[in-house]
PDB file of C-alpha atoms in Angstrom:
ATOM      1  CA  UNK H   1       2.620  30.015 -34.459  1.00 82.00           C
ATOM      2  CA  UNK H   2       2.832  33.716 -35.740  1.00 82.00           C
ATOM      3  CA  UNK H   3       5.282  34.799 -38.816  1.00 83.00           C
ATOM      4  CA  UNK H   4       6.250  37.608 -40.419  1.00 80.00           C
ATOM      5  CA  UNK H   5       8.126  36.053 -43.513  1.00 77.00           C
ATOM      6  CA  UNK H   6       8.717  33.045 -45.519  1.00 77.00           C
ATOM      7  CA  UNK H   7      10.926  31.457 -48.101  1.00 80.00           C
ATOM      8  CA  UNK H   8      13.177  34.970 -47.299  1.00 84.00           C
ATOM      9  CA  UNK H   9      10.151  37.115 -48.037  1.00 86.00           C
ATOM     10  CA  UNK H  10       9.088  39.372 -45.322  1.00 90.00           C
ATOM     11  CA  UNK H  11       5.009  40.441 -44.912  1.00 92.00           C
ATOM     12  CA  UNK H  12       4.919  43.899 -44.671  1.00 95.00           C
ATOM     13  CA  UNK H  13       1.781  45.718 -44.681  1.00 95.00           C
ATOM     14  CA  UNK H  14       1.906  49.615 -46.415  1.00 96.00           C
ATOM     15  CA  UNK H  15       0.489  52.064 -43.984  1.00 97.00           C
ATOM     16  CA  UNK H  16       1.679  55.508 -46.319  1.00 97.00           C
ATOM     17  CA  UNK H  17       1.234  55.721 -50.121  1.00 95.00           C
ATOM     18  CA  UNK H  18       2.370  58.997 -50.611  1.00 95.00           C
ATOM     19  CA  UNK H  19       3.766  60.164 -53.330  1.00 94.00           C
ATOM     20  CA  UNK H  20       3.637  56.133 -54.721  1.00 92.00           C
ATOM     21  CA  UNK H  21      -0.222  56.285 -55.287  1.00 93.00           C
ATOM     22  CA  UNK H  22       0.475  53.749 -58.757  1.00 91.00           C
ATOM     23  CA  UNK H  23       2.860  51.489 -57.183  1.00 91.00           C
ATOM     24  CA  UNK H  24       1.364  50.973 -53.650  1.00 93.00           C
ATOM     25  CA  UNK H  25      -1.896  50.557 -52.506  1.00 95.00           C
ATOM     26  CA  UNK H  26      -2.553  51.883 -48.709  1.00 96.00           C
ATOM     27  CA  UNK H  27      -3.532  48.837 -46.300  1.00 96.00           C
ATOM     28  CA  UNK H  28      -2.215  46.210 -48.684  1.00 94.00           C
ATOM     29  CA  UNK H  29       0.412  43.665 -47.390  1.00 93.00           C
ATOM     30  CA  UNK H  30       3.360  43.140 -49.579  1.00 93.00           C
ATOM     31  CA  UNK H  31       6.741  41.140 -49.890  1.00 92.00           C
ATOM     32  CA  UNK H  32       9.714  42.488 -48.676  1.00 94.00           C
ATOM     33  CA  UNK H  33      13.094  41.222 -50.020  1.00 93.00           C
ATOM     34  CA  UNK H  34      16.119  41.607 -47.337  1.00 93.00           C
ATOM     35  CA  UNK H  35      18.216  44.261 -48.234  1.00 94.00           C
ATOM     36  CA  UNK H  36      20.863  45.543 -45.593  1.00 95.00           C
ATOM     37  CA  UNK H  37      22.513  48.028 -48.005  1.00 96.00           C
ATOM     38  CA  UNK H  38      18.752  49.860 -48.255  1.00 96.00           C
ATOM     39  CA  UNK H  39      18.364  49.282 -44.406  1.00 94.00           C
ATOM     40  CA  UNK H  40      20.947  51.513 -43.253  1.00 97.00           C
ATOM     41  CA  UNK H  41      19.411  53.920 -45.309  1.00 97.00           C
ATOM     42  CA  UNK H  42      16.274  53.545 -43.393  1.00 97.00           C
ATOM     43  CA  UNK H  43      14.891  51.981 -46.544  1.00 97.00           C
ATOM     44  CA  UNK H  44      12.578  48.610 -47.564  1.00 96.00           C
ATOM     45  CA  UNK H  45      12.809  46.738 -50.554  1.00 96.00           C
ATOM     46  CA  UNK H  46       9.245  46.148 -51.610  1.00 95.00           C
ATOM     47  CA  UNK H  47       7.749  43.977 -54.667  1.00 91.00           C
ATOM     48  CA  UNK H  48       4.863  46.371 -55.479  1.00 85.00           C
ATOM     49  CA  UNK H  49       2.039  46.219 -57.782  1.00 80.00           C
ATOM     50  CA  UNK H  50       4.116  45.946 -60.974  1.00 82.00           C
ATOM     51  CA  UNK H  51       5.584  42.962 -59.945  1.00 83.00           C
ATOM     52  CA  UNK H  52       8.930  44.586 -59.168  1.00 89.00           C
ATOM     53  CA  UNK H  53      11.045  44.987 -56.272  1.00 93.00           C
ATOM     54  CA  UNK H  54      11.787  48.825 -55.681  1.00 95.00           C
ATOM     55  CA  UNK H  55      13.762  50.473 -52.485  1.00 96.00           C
ATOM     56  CA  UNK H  56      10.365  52.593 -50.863  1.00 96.00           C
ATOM     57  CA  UNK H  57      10.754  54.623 -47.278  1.00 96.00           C
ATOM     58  CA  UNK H  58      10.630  52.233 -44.490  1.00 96.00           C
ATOM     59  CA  UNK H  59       8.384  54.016 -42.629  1.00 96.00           C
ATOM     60  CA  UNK H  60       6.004  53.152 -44.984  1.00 97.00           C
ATOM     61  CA  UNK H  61       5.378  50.286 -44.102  1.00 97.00           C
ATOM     62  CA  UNK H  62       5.091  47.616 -41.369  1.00 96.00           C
ATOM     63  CA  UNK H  63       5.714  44.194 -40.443  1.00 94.00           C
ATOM     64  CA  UNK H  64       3.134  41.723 -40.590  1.00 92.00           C
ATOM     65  CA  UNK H  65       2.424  38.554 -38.216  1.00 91.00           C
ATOM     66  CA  UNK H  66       0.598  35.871 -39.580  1.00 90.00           C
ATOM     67  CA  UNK H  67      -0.201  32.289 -38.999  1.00 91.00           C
ATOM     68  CA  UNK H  68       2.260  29.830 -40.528  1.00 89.00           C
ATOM     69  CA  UNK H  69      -0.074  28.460 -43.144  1.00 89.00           C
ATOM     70  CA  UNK H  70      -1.486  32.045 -44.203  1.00 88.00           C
ATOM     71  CA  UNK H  71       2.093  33.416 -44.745  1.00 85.00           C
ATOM     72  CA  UNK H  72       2.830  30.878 -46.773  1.00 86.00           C
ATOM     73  CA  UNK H  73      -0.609  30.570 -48.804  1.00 87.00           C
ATOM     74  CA  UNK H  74       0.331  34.400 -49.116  1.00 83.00           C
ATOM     75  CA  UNK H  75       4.120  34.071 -50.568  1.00 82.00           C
ATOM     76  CA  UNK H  76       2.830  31.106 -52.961  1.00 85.00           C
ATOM     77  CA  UNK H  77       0.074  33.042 -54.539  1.00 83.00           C
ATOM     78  CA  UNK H  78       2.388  36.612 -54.521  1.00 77.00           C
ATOM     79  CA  UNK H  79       5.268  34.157 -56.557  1.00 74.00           C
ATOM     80  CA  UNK H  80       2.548  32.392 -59.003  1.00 77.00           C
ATOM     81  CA  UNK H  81       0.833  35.634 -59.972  1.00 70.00           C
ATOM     82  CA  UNK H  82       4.502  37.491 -60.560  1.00 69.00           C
ATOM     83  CA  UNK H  83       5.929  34.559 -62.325  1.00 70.00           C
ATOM     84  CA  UNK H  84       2.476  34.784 -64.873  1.00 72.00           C
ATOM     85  CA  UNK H  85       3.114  38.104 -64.535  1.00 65.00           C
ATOM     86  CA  UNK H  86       6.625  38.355 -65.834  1.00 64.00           C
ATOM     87  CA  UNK H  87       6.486  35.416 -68.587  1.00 69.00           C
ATOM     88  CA  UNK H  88       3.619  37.271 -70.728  1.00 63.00           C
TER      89      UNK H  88
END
């Protein structure tokens, strides 16, 4: 069975850095947190590579499928590193 989210994390993979060289990198999937308010502004909240979740363009991204298992090896080892991440 194909996903594209988990534990209310969507797998989005960012397909244009531009302009956000230092906070995404190009190719690289990422969490998405839901956000309707930021949808109807045709915007994605995305936790990028300083742990944080910032509003990016959503055409900047795209969703991911994954197997089951993957997606949520993925969201486990996202939410370990940015807890570690946030408590030093």
């Amino acid at each position: 069975m194909m996903i594209d989210h988990f534990d209310g994390k969507w797998l989005v993979v960012c397909v244009d850095n531009r302009g956000n060289e230092e906070s995404l990198e190009r190719w690289k999937i990422y969490q998405s947190l839901p956000d309707e308010e930021a949808e109807k502004h045709q915007e994605i909240r995305v936790i990028d590579e300083e742990g944080e979740d910032y509003l990016y363009p959503a055409d900047c991204f795209s969703p991911v499928f994954l197997i089951d298992a993957v997606a949520k090896s993925l969201v486990t080892q996202y939410s370990t590193h940015r807890n570690a991440t946030m408590s030093n």
